[in-house]
Amino acid sequence: MSTHSLTKATLRAEGLPRRRAVNRLMELTAWLAAAVAVAILGVVVWSVARRGAGALDLDLLTKPPVPFDFGSTPSGLSNAFAGSLVIVGLATLMALPVGVLVAIYVNEFARPWVRTAVGLALDVLNGIPAIVIGIFVFGLFVTGHGQSGYAAAFALACLMLPLVARSTIEVLALVPGSLREASLGLGVPRWRTTLSIVLPQTVGGIVTGTVLAVARVAGETAPILFTSAIVGPQLHWDPHHALQTVPVAIFELSESPDPSDHARAWAAALVLLLFILCTSLAARRLAARSRAGIVSSR
Amino acid sequence: MNRILAAAVAAAFMVTSCALAVAAPGKQSSTTLTGAGSTFVDPLVQQWVPAVAQAYGYELQYSPIGSGGGVAAVSSRTVDFGASDAPLSRDQFGACKGCVQIPWALSATSVIYNVQGVRNLLHMNGATLAKIFSGAITSWNDPAIRKLNKGVALPDLKIATVHRSDNSGTTFNFTDFLSSASPQWRSKIGTGVAVSWPGGTGSRGSSGVAATVAQTPGAIGYVDVAYALKSRLTYFAMQNRSGKFATPGLKGILAAASSDQKPDGTNALSIVDPPKKYPLAYPISTFTYVIVPLQSQKAPELKKFLFWAVTKGQKAGPRLLFQPIPKPVLVVAEKAIARIHA
Amino acid sequence: MEALEPPRLAVRRFRAGDLSLQTVAGAAALAAAFLVCLIAYTIVRDAKPAWSKDGLAFVTRDAWDPVKHVYGAGSFLFGTAVTSLVALALAAPLALGVALFLTELAPRRLRGPVTALVETLAAIPSVVIGLWGILVLGPILRDHVEPALHSTLGFIPLFGPPASTGSSVFTAIVVLTIMILPIVASISRELFLGVPGELKEGALALGTTRWEMVRGVMFPYARGGIAAALILGLGRAVGEAIAVTQVIGSSVGIHWNLFATGDTLASKIAASYQGAEDGAQVASLVYLALILLVFSLVMNVSAQLIVRRVARRQGIGAARA
């Protein structure tokens, strides 16, 4: 665009009113898109909140389900909440150390081509649909041995690993090289440097990544369908058995003809949603704070 | 400070779950019997769960994933027993590697419908039903339906057929009946735990079908009659070979069961669409089977449970429209249970 | 802080510790790479009875008949393609609009809350959206939206007679749109934030309207990243099994009526795998999973490659809000 003198005549000659109109239209469209997105979110969250809150009571967490009952005896989903706690906890225990170790290797020890290869493997793992992971774990651990909480935890760990590894890699990369060099220069061995000097700087980022990964897998249904879904109504904590989980319970209740089942599904969905929201928000606050911490300590 | 707090919370969470998982071996180490399969027999089995716990202290865990799933699960020894309404084929017996099939309950498949203002127990026959599910009849006020229900005001409402999307013994029972009543159905679509349905909506499990029918005006589906009762859904009175319109009650089921009292070599019985001389018979009745490996680590507990199920357990049936299994079949069942060994 | 030790002993101790950490960490990295290969191998191996018998004809065959033992992925591939692509077409303009709104138009006070809201939508588990789809969205679409669209636009085969149950391809499309929207929106937002201020201000200084600046500067600058975001969103839609199987109605057959029932690859696997009873059916379902795996691998890897090329071009460590 050439530099004309900016008089009204020149601008009008270049069709400014039309351009302004188009601009206005586009701005309105963007506002509208944002409004639609907010409305959709509002509707979904409001639905869950309203119906869930109506059905939420302590029974949900303390009483086991009474199947095929149509609401005549008070029932809840205690077995699902217990099972979810155990399975997600086990998955975290499996994924966290491996993820951190992978990140340490990639960041501290690996040659460039190894770095790309492992990075690619992690990205590929991240992109595999959860249901394919479920079939994989079923073929590996369940056929011949039976379903168990361990198999389900392993499946969830496969989903968590790339998230934990990636966020740890990012946070490790933020630690300045000068810190490492100073430590090595003082005679501290490489392994000690990594574990005692570099890693503590990244705890915040690791926790953030783990918490985000937990929030992601807490609601996963597909891999658990094949690994820990043949369950009875009794309350169990032992992961050698198949354990009921909250997302699978919601899935099964959503297809029931019984309105009291629907009510329990909404209530469980509300609890699950609140858990995921709180952990996600806490993780993001932590992320911002820890990143600021590392940047400011440079 | 916040970082340390967060790390502490995360660590506490992990440690708690780990400790709970390791230190708490569930409730008392009572024997757990796991089973999976037929949604048809699920109402009855769920009645058995507290009763068996009380009688023997066994913890019964049953998951209604459909008959096909039950057969697959017991074949891969993922569970201790499977439940199927469809008798096993020779290939399935082979895949199961030494399993025995035992009839342990008897009930009927009701054909449910959802039409406002219309009474329960409308009349229906197999040929018309086959036309409905194959898409030849699409509206409730079709002449064929009106002919069967003279004097009933049927609305001009589109029929929405609902079938099972998973492998289901109830589907086997239902399509067995349709094949028997309609040669076109038999040649084009046939009988199976899952068939190539020409249209309609698929829902998971009997409860899925019941839910879809309950929420859809004009829908027709098929579920074990216990689900129809519990969901308070209306169902058809089905015409049998003698021309009478039979209801899926205990009398109708018992009459149908008398048409085949001799289980074959694999203990299977076929009582679908019984001949004319059983005028009270409800034509979509079926036995349902438990599939057990002949050799099992839990043999003593399984035997106790199964003996109980086919005798005392049958008492819980009539309330849910499960007819206690007839004496000749009971004898065969008990002989088969006795063969299970450790 | 180590005291000074005789160099010989110190070096040996250093090496042992270093070697251990390197070995353990290396083993973990190897395990991660091995896991990916194992997954691919297991899926290919378990699908072998199906692909060795049918080969590639399976991929296009439109049949799923367990009685006659004829299986094919054609109907489900079609369903996956239709649901994912239409959902992407609906979600993309909305998502880009939201991203533009958040970076250019929103008053400062609104930016934080709306961003948080969008990211919250991304965190809702698919089973909850499916629950909402069955009990809330399905009946609304069945009773109001689908009949209205059918009566006005029914001459187009896409808007044929509605299925009576509320489960339909259209319901699945709406559900998938809701799931893709936040992913594309948040990635696009970060991309737009990364556009260098000088470029934007330069264009504005030359007298462009804001829209012309967006069209002329921001979109071209971010187009690689937006492409990657769209591909990632598409990958999410293709792999979604649970929410889709809850609302799509599970039927086989290729048809163009959005208001009828249908099925997708992932949804079919979720519905049928647990109950598959004979080897041929199991192998066919794993073959479906193999097709799904290949699809999502191709999409994910291409998205990552684009992102990496863009990141290299723009410099790593672009300012984040």
PDB file of C-alpha atoms in Angstrom, chain C residues 175-266:
ATOM      1  CA  VAL C 175     -20.902 -33.909  20.241  1.00  0.00           C
ATOM      2  CA  LEU C 176     -17.626 -34.135  18.301  1.00  0.00           C
ATOM      3  CA  THR C 177     -17.798 -30.429  17.435  1.00  0.00           C
ATOM      4  CA  ILE C 178     -18.030 -29.632  21.145  1.00  0.00           C
ATOM      5  CA  MET C 179     -14.966 -31.775  21.747  1.00  0.00           C
ATOM      6  CA  ILE C 180     -12.810 -30.400  18.920  1.00  0.00           C
ATOM      7  CA  LEU C 181     -13.645 -26.748  19.546  1.00  0.00           C
ATOM      8  CA  PRO C 182     -11.507 -26.120  22.641  1.00  0.00           C
ATOM      9  CA  ILE C 183      -8.429 -27.886  21.260  1.00  0.00           C
ATOM     10  CA  VAL C 184      -8.332 -25.890  18.055  1.00  0.00           C
ATOM     11  CA  ALA C 185      -9.285 -22.703  19.887  1.00  0.00           C
ATOM     12  CA  SER C 186      -6.537 -22.862  22.506  1.00  0.00           C
ATOM     13  CA  ILE C 187      -3.805 -23.799  20.029  1.00  0.00           C
ATOM     14  CA  SER C 188      -4.916 -21.053  17.640  1.00  0.00           C
ATOM     15  CA  ARG C 189      -4.957 -18.573  20.496  1.00  0.00           C
ATOM     16  CA  GLU C 190      -1.362 -19.338  21.370  1.00  0.00           C
ATOM     17  CA  LEU C 191      -0.403 -19.086  17.716  1.00  0.00           C
ATOM     18  CA  PHE C 192      -2.046 -15.701  17.340  1.00  0.00           C
ATOM     19  CA  LEU C 193      -0.358 -14.484  20.517  1.00  0.00           C
ATOM     20  CA  GLY C 194       2.945 -15.504  18.992  1.00  0.00           C
ATOM     21  CA  VAL C 195       2.594 -13.293  15.955  1.00  0.00           C
ATOM     22  CA  PRO C 196       5.278 -10.590  16.353  1.00  0.00           C
ATOM     23  CA  GLY C 197       3.799  -7.284  17.408  1.00  0.00           C
ATOM     24  CA  GLU C 198       5.890  -5.362  14.889  1.00  0.00           C
ATOM     25  CA  LEU C 199       4.281  -7.157  11.980  1.00  0.00           C
ATOM     26  CA  LYS C 200       0.799  -6.414  13.255  1.00  0.00           C
ATOM     27  CA  GLU C 201       1.507  -2.809  14.110  1.00  0.00           C
ATOM     28  CA  GLY C 202       3.255  -2.286  10.828  1.00  0.00           C
ATOM     29  CA  ALA C 203       0.196  -3.378   8.896  1.00  0.00           C
ATOM     30  CA  LEU C 204      -2.100  -1.246  11.006  1.00  0.00           C
ATOM     31  CA  ALA C 205       0.172   1.715  10.555  1.00  0.00           C
ATOM     32  CA  LEU C 206      -0.194   1.332   6.832  1.00  0.00           C
ATOM     33  CA  GLY C 207      -3.917   1.897   7.227  1.00  0.00           C
ATOM     34  CA  THR C 208      -5.378  -1.574   7.107  1.00  0.00           C
ATOM     35  CA  THR C 209      -8.476  -2.341   9.084  1.00  0.00           C
ATOM     36  CA  ARG C 210      -8.102  -4.859  11.830  1.00  0.00           C
ATOM     37  CA  TRP C 211      -9.705  -7.583   9.778  1.00  0.00           C
ATOM     38  CA  GLU C 212      -7.361  -6.879   6.885  1.00  0.00           C
ATOM     39  CA  MET C 213      -4.445  -7.098   9.269  1.00  0.00           C
ATOM     40  CA  VAL C 214      -5.686 -10.447  10.538  1.00  0.00           C
ATOM     41  CA  ARG C 215      -6.231 -11.721   7.048  1.00  0.00           C
ATOM     42  CA  GLY C 216      -3.028 -10.327   5.645  1.00  0.00           C
ATOM     43  CA  VAL C 217      -0.589 -10.814   8.520  1.00  0.00           C
ATOM     44  CA  MET C 218      -1.845 -13.138  11.246  1.00  0.00           C
ATOM     45  CA  PHE C 219      -3.386 -15.898   9.173  1.00  0.00           C
ATOM     46  CA  PRO C 220      -0.422 -16.267   6.796  1.00  0.00           C
ATOM     47  CA  TYR C 221       2.013 -16.174   9.688  1.00  0.00           C
ATOM     48  CA  ALA C 222       0.133 -18.745  11.697  1.00  0.00           C
ATOM     49  CA  ARG C 223      -1.200 -20.869   8.882  1.00  0.00           C
ATOM     50  CA  GLY C 224       1.175 -23.759   9.487  1.00  0.00           C
ATOM     51  CA  GLY C 225       0.231 -23.908  13.135  1.00  0.00           C
ATOM     52  CA  ILE C 226      -3.452 -23.605  12.367  1.00  0.00           C
ATOM     53  CA  ALA C 227      -3.150 -26.499   9.939  1.00  0.00           C
ATOM     54  CA  ALA C 228      -1.507 -28.547  12.673  1.00  0.00           C
ATOM     55  CA  ALA C 229      -4.226 -27.564  15.147  1.00  0.00           C
ATOM     56  CA  LEU C 230      -6.921 -28.627  12.706  1.00  0.00           C
ATOM     57  CA  ILE C 231      -5.195 -31.934  12.132  1.00  0.00           C
ATOM     58  CA  LEU C 232      -4.901 -32.499  15.865  1.00  0.00           C
ATOM     59  CA  GLY C 233      -8.588 -31.723  16.302  1.00  0.00           C
ATOM     60  CA  LEU C 234      -9.417 -34.116  13.501  1.00  0.00           C
ATOM     61  CA  GLY C 235      -7.303 -36.788  15.149  1.00  0.00           C
ATOM     62  CA  ARG C 236      -9.224 -36.290  18.370  1.00  0.00           C
ATOM     63  CA  ALA C 237     -12.536 -36.689  16.564  1.00  0.00           C
ATOM     64  CA  VAL C 238     -11.414 -39.784  14.683  1.00  0.00           C
ATOM     65  CA  GLY C 239     -10.244 -41.510  17.859  1.00  0.00           C
ATOM     66  CA  GLU C 240     -13.258 -40.670  19.993  1.00  0.00           C
ATOM     67  CA  ALA C 241     -15.071 -43.878  20.878  1.00  0.00           C
ATOM     68  CA  ILE C 242     -17.127 -43.397  24.014  1.00  0.00           C
ATOM     69  CA  ALA C 243     -19.154 -40.241  23.438  1.00  0.00           C
ATOM     70  CA  VAL C 244     -19.838 -41.293  19.850  1.00  0.00           C
ATOM     71  CA  THR C 245     -20.983 -44.791  20.717  1.00  0.00           C
ATOM     72  CA  GLN C 246     -23.387 -43.362  23.282  1.00  0.00           C
ATOM     73  CA  VAL C 247     -25.221 -41.196  20.762  1.00  0.00           C
ATOM     74  CA  ILE C 248     -24.765 -42.578  17.279  1.00  0.00           C
ATOM     75  CA  GLY C 249     -27.194 -45.498  17.287  1.00  0.00           C
ATOM     76  CA  SER C 250     -24.930 -48.311  16.009  1.00  0.00           C
ATOM     77  CA  SER C 251     -26.109 -49.276  12.585  1.00  0.00           C
ATOM     78  CA  VAL C 252     -24.247 -50.582   9.544  1.00  0.00           C
ATOM     79  CA  GLY C 253     -24.554 -49.151   6.072  1.00  0.00           C
ATOM     80  CA  ILE C 254     -23.404 -46.258   3.935  1.00  0.00           C
ATOM     81  CA  HIS C 255     -26.021 -43.562   3.557  1.00  0.00           C
ATOM     82  CA  TRP C 256     -26.067 -39.796   3.305  1.00  0.00           C
ATOM     83  CA  ASN C 257     -28.865 -39.046   5.752  1.00  0.00           C
ATOM     84  CA  LEU C 258     -27.286 -37.265   8.710  1.00  0.00           C
ATOM     85  CA  PHE C 259     -30.396 -37.767  10.801  1.00  0.00           C
ATOM     86  CA  ALA C 260     -30.292 -41.562  10.592  1.00  0.00           C
ATOM     87  CA  THR C 261     -28.172 -43.794  12.785  1.00  0.00           C
ATOM     88  CA  GLY C 262     -24.673 -44.799  11.815  1.00  0.00           C
ATOM     89  CA  ASP C 263     -21.394 -45.914  13.287  1.00  0.00           C
ATOM     90  CA  THR C 264     -17.685 -45.099  13.274  1.00  0.00           C
ATOM     91  CA  LEU C 265     -14.528 -47.202  13.582  1.00  0.00           C
ATOM     92  CA  ALA C 266     -13.810 -46.323  17.210  1.00  0.00           C
TER      93      ALA C 266
END
